[in-house]
Coordinates of C-alpha atoms in Angstrom, one line a residue:
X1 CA 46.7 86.2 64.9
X2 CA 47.6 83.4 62.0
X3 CA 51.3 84.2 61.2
X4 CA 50.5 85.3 57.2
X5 CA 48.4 88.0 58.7
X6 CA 51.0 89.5 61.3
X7 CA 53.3 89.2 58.0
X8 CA 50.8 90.3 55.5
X9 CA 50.5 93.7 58.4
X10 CA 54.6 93.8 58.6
X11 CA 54.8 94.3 55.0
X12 CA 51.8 96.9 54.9
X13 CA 53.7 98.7 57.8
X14 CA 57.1 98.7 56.3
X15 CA 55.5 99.9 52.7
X16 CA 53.8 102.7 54.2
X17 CA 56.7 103.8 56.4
X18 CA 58.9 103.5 53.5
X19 CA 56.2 105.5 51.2
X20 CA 56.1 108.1 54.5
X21 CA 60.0 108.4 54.5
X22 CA 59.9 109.1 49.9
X23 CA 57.4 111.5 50.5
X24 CA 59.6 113.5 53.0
X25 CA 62.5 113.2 50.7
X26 CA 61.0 114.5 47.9
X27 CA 59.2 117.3 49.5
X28 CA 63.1 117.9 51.0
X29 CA 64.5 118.5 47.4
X30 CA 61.6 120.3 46.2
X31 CA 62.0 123.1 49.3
X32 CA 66.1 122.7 48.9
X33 CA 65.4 123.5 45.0
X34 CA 63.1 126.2 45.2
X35 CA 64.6 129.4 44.4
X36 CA 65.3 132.2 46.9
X37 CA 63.6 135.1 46.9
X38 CA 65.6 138.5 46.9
X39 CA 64.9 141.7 46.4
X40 CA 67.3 144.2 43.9
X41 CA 66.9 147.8 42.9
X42 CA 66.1 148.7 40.0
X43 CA 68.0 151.2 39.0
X44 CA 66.6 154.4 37.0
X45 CA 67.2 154.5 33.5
X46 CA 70.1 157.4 32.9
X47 CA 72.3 156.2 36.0
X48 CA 75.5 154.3 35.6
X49 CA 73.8 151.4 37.4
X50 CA 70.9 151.1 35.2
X51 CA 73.0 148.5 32.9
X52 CA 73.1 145.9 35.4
X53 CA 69.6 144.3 35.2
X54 CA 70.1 143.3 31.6
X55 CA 73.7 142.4 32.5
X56 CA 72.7 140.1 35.5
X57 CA 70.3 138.5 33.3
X58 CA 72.6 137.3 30.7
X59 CA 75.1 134.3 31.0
X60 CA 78.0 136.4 32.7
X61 CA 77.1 135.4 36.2
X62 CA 76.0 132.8 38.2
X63 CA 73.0 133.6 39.6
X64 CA 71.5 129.9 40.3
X65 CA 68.6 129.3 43.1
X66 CA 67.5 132.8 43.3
X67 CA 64.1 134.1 42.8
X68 CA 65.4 138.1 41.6
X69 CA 62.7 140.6 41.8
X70 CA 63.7 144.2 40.5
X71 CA 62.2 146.5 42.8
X72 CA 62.5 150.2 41.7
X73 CA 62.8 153.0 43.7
X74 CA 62.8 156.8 43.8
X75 CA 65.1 159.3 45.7
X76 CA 65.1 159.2 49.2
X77 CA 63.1 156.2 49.5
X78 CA 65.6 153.7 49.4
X79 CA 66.7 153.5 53.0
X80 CA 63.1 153.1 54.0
X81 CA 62.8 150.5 51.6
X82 CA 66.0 148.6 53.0
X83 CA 65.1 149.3 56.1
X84 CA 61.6 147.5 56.1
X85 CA 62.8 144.6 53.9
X86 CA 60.7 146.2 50.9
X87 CA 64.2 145.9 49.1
X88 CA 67.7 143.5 50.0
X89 CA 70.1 145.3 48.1
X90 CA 70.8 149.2 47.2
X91 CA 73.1 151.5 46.2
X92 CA 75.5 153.9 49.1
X93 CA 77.8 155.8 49.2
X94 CA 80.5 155.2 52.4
X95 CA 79.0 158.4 53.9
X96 CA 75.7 157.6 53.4
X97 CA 76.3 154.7 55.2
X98 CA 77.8 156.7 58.0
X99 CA 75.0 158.8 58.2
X100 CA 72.1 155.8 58.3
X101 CA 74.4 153.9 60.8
X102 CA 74.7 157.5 62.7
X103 CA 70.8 156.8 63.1
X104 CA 70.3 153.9 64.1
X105 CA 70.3 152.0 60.9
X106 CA 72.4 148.7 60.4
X107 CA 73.3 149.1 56.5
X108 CA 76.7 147.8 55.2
X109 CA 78.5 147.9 52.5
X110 CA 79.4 144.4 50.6
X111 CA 80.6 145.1 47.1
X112 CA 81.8 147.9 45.1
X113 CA 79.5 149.8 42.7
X114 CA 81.1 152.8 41.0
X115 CA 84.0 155.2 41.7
X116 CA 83.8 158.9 41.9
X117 CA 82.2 160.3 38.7
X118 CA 81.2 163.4 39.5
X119 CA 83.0 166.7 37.5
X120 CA 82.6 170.4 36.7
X121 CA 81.3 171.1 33.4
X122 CA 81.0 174.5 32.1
X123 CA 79.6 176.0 28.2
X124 CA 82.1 175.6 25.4
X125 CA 82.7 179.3 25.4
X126 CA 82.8 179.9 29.7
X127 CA 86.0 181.7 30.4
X128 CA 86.2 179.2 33.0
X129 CA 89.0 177.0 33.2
X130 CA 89.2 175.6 37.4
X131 CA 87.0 175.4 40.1
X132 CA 88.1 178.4 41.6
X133 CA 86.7 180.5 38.5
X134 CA 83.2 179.4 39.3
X135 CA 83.5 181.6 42.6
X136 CA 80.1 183.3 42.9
X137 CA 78.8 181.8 39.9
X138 CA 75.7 179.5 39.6
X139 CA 76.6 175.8 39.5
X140 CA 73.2 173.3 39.4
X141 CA 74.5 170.0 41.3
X142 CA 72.8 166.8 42.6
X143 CA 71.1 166.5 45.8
X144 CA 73.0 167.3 48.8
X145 CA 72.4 163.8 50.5
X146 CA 74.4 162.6 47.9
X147 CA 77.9 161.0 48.1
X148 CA 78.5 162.3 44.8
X149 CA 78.0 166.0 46.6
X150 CA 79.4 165.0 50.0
X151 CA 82.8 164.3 48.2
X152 CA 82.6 167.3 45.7
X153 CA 82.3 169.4 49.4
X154 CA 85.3 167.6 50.9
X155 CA 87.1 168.2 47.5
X156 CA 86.2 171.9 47.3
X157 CA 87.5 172.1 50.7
X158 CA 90.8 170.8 50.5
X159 CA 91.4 174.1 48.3
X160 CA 90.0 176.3 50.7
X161 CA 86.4 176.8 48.8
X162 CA 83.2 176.1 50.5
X163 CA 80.7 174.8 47.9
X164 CA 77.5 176.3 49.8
X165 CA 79.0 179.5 50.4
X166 CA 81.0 180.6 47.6
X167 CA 78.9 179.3 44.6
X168 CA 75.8 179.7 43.6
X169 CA 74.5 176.0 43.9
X170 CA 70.7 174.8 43.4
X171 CA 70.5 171.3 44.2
X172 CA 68.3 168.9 41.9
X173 CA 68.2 165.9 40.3
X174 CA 70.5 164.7 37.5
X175 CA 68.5 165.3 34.3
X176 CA 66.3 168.3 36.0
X177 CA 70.4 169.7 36.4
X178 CA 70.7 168.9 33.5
X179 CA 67.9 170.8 31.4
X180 CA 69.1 173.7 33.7
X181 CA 72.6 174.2 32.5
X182 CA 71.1 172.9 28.7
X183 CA 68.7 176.3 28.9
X184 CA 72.2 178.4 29.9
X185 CA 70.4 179.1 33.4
X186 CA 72.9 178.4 35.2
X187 CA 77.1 179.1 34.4
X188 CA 78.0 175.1 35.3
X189 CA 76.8 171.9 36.5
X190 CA 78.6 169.2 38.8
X191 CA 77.3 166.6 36.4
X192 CA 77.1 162.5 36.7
X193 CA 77.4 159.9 34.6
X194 CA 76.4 159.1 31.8
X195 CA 75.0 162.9 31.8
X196 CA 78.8 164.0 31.7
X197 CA 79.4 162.2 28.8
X198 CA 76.6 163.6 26.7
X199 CA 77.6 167.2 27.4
X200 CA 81.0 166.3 26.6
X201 CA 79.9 165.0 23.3
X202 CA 77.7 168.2 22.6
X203 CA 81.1 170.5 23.2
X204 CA 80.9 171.3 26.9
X205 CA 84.0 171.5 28.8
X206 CA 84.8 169.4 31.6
X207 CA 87.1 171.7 33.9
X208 CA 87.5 169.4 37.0
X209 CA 86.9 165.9 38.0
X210 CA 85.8 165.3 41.6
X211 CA 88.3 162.5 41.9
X212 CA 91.6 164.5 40.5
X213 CA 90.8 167.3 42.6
X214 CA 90.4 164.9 45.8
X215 CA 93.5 162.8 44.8
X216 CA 95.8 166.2 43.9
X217 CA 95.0 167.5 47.1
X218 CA 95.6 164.8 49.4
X219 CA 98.5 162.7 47.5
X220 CA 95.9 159.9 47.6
X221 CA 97.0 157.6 44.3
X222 CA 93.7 155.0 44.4
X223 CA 90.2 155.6 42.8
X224 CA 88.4 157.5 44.8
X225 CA 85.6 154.9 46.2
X226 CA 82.0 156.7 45.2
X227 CA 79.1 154.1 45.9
X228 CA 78.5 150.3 46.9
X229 CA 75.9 147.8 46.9
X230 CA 74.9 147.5 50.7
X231 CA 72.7 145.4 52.6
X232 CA 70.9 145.4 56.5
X233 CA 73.7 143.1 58.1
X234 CA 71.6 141.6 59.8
X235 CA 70.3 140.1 56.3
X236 CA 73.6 139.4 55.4
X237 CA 74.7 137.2 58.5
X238 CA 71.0 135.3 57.8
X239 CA 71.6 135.4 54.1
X240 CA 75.6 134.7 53.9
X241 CA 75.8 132.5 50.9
X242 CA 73.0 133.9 48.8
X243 CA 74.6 137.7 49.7
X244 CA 78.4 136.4 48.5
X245 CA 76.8 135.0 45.2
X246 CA 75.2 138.7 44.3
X247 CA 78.1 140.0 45.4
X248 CA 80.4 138.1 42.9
X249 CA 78.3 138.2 40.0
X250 CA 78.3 142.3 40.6
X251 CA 81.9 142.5 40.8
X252 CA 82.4 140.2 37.6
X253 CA 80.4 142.0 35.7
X254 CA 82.3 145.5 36.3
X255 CA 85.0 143.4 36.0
X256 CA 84.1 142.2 32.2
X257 CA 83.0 145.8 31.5
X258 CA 86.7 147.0 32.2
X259 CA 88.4 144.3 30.6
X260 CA 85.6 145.0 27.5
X261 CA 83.9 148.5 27.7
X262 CA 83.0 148.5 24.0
X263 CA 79.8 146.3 25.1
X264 CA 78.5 148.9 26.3
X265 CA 77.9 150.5 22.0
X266 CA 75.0 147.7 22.6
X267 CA 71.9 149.0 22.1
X268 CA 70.0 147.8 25.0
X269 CA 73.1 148.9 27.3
X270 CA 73.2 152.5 25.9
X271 CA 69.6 152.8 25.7
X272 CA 69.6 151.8 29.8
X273 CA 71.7 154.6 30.2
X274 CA 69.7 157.3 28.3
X275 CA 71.6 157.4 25.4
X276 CA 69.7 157.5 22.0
X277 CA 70.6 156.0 19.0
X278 CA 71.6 159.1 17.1
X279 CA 73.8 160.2 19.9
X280 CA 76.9 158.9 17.8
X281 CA 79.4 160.6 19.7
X282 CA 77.8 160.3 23.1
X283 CA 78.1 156.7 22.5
X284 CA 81.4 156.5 21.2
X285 CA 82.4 158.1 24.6
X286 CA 81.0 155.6 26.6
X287 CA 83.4 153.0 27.1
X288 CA 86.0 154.1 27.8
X289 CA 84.1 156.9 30.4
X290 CA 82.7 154.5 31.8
X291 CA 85.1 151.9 32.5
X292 CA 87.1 154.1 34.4
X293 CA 84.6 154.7 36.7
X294 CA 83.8 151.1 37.2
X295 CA 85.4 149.5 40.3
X296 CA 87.2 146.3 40.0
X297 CA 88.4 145.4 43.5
X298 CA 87.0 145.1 47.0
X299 CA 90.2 145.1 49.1
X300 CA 92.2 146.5 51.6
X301 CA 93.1 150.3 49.4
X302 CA 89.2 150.5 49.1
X303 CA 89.0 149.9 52.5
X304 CA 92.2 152.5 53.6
X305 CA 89.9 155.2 50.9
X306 CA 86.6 154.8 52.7
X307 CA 88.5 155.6 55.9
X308 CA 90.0 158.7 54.6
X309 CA 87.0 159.7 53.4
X310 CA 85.1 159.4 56.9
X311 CA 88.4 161.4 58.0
X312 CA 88.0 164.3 55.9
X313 CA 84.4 164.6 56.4
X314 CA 84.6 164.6 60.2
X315 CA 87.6 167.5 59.3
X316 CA 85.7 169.1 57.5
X317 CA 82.3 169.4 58.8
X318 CA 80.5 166.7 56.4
X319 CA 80.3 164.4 58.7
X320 CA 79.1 165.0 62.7
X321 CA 80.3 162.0 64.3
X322 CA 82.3 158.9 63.2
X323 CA 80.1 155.4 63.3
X324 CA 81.2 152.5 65.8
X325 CA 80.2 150.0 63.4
X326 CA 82.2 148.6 60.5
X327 CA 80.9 150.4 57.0
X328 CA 81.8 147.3 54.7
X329 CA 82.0 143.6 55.3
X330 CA 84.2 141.3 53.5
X331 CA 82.4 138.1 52.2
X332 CA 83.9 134.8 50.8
X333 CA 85.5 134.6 47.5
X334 CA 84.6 138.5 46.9
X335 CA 87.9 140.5 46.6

C-alpha cells in the first residue's frame, strides 16, 4: 500500500477512535447529570407535614440532581407502598417501626419529623380539668396503629389508667374526630396538630399534653420523639448520598421553622395545614404551636428517647417483642 494511503487510513482511524472516545464522554455527563428519581410522600393537607412540599420546593434546601415525585398516600397504605418501592420516603413513628421490623419489614428511621403533639381537649365548659376526670367518659382519638395513640397508651399508663378500658374511646381519623367532638358527641378528643390548635382558638380547653404527662411521669427532660422520615435500609445503603441530602434539607427546614415560626402566617403554609383565611386566631397560634413540636436534632437524646419508648411499651403491653434490628440510622453530616 503507497505510504499516503496507510497515512491517509491512520488519520481516518485515529479521528474515528477519537470521535468514538467524545461520544462516550458526553453520553458519561449526560447519564452523571441526569437527575435521580425518588419518591416522597405527599402528605395530606391538615397534617403538620403537609408544609413540607412547598418548603422543599423553595430555595431553603439543596435539593440538586434529584428527580422528586410526590406520591400521596392514604392510611394504612403507606408501608405497602414502601415496601414495594411505590414510595422512598414516609412518615413513622419509632413503634411503628418496631412493629413493621417485628414483621419482617426492613424500614428505618433516618431523620426526625415531629415530636409528640398529641393532647386532651375537652368543651370550654367540661368540668374536666386532668386525664383522670375523663374516666368512663367518651374520648374520639386517632387510629390505634398510631404512634400518636401508642404513646398516649404508655402515657395513660404510667398513671395507672388504661386508655381502652377506662374511657370510652372510638378510634377515627383526625378531622372525622374532629367533627365528632365539634357536634358535642363525644366529652373529649386526643386531638393532633394543627387540629389542636383550631380548637384551642374556638375556646376549647386543652387539659393534658401527651408529652408532659409522659415526661412528668418518668423524669424524662427531652422532647418526647413522635415520628421520623424512614426508609427500606436496603435503599438507604444503595442510595447513601442521595438519602443524606433529603435527610439534610428535612432537618434544615424544621430547623428554619424554629428559628422563624412566623412563616408559617404565609398563606400557602396555613392553607397546607387546613387553616382558612378567616381563622385569625387559629393562625396566630400557629407558630409558636408548631415550632415546639418541630424537632431540631437527630442525636444521641433522640436516640436514648426512642429506646425508652420501646422500654415502656414492652412494659406495658404496647409492644410484644423488642426488634433485633437498629430503628434509626445515622447518615453523614445529619445531626
Amino acid at each position: 500500500m503507497p505510504r499516503d494511503g496507510l497515512r491517509r487510513r491512520t488519520l481516518l482511524t485515529a479521528g474515528f477512535a477519537t470521535f468514538g472516545l467524545a461520544a462516550l464522554s458526553g453520553r458519561a455527563r449526560a447519564e452523571a447529570a441526569k437527575p435521580f428519581p425518588i419518591n416522597l410522600m405527599a402528605p395530606n393537607k391538615g397534617s403538620t407535614s403537609a408544609i413540607y412540599p412547598a418548603l422543599m420546593a423553595s430555595d431553603l434546601v439543596d435539593l440538586s440532581g434529584l428527580d422528586i415525585s410526590w406520591v400521596g398516600t392514604a392510611p394504612g397504605q403507606m408501608q405497602v407502598q414502601l415496601l414495594s418501592g411505590a414510595l422512598n420516603v414516609g412518615g413513622y413513628g419509632a413503634l411503628g417501626v418496631a412493629e413493621a421490623q417485628l414483621k419482617g419489614a426492613d424500614v428505618t428511621l433516618f431523620a426526625p419529623l415531629s415530636l409528640n403533639h398529641g393532647s386532651f381537649i375537652v368543651p370550654a365548659g367540661s368540668p374536666a380539668r386532668k386525664l383522670e376526670d375523663l374516666k368512663g367518659k367518651r374520648i374520639a382519638t386517632v387510629p390505634v396503629n398510631t404512634d400518636t395513640f401508642r404513646q398516649a397508651e404508655v402515657a395513660a399508663a404510667l398513671y395507672g389508667l388504661n386508655l381502652r378500658k377506662d374511657f370510652q374511646v372510638s378510634h377515627s381519623p383526625g378531622l372525622a374526630s374532629l367533627a365528632l367532638f365539634e357536634r358535642g358527641d363525644v366529652d373529649a378528643i386526643l386531638a393532633i396538630e394543627p387540629n389542636s390548635t383550631r380548637l384551642i382558638a374556638r375556646g376549647a380547653r386543652e387539659i393534658a399534653r401527651v408529652e408532659d404527662l409522659w415526661n412528668a411521669a418518668t423524669g424524662n427532660k427531652e422532647p418526647l420523639f413522635l415520628v421520623g422520615w424512614a426508609a427500606r435500609r436496603s435503599w438507604i445503603d444503595a442510595n447513601p448520598e442521595v438519602a443524606a441530602k433529603v435527610a439534610k434539607a428535612y432537618l434544615h427546614i424544621n430547623r428554619v421553622l424554629r428559628k422563624d415560626p412566623s412563616i408559617l402566617k404565609r398563606p400557602e403554609l396555613y392553607t397546607a395545614l387546613g387553616l382558612r383565611e378567616e381563622e385569625t386566631d387559629a393562625i396566630a397560634l400557629l407558630p409558636e404551636r408548631i415550632a415546639r413540636v418541630t424537632p431540631v436534632e437527630w442525636n444521641q437524646a433522640v436516640f436514648d428517647n426512642i429506646g425508652q419508648q420501646i422500654d415502656l411499651a414492652l412494659k406495658y403491653g404496647t409492644l410484644d417483642s423488642r426488634p433485633t434490628q437498629p430503628l434509626y440510622t445515622v447518615l453523614p453530616g445529619v445531626s
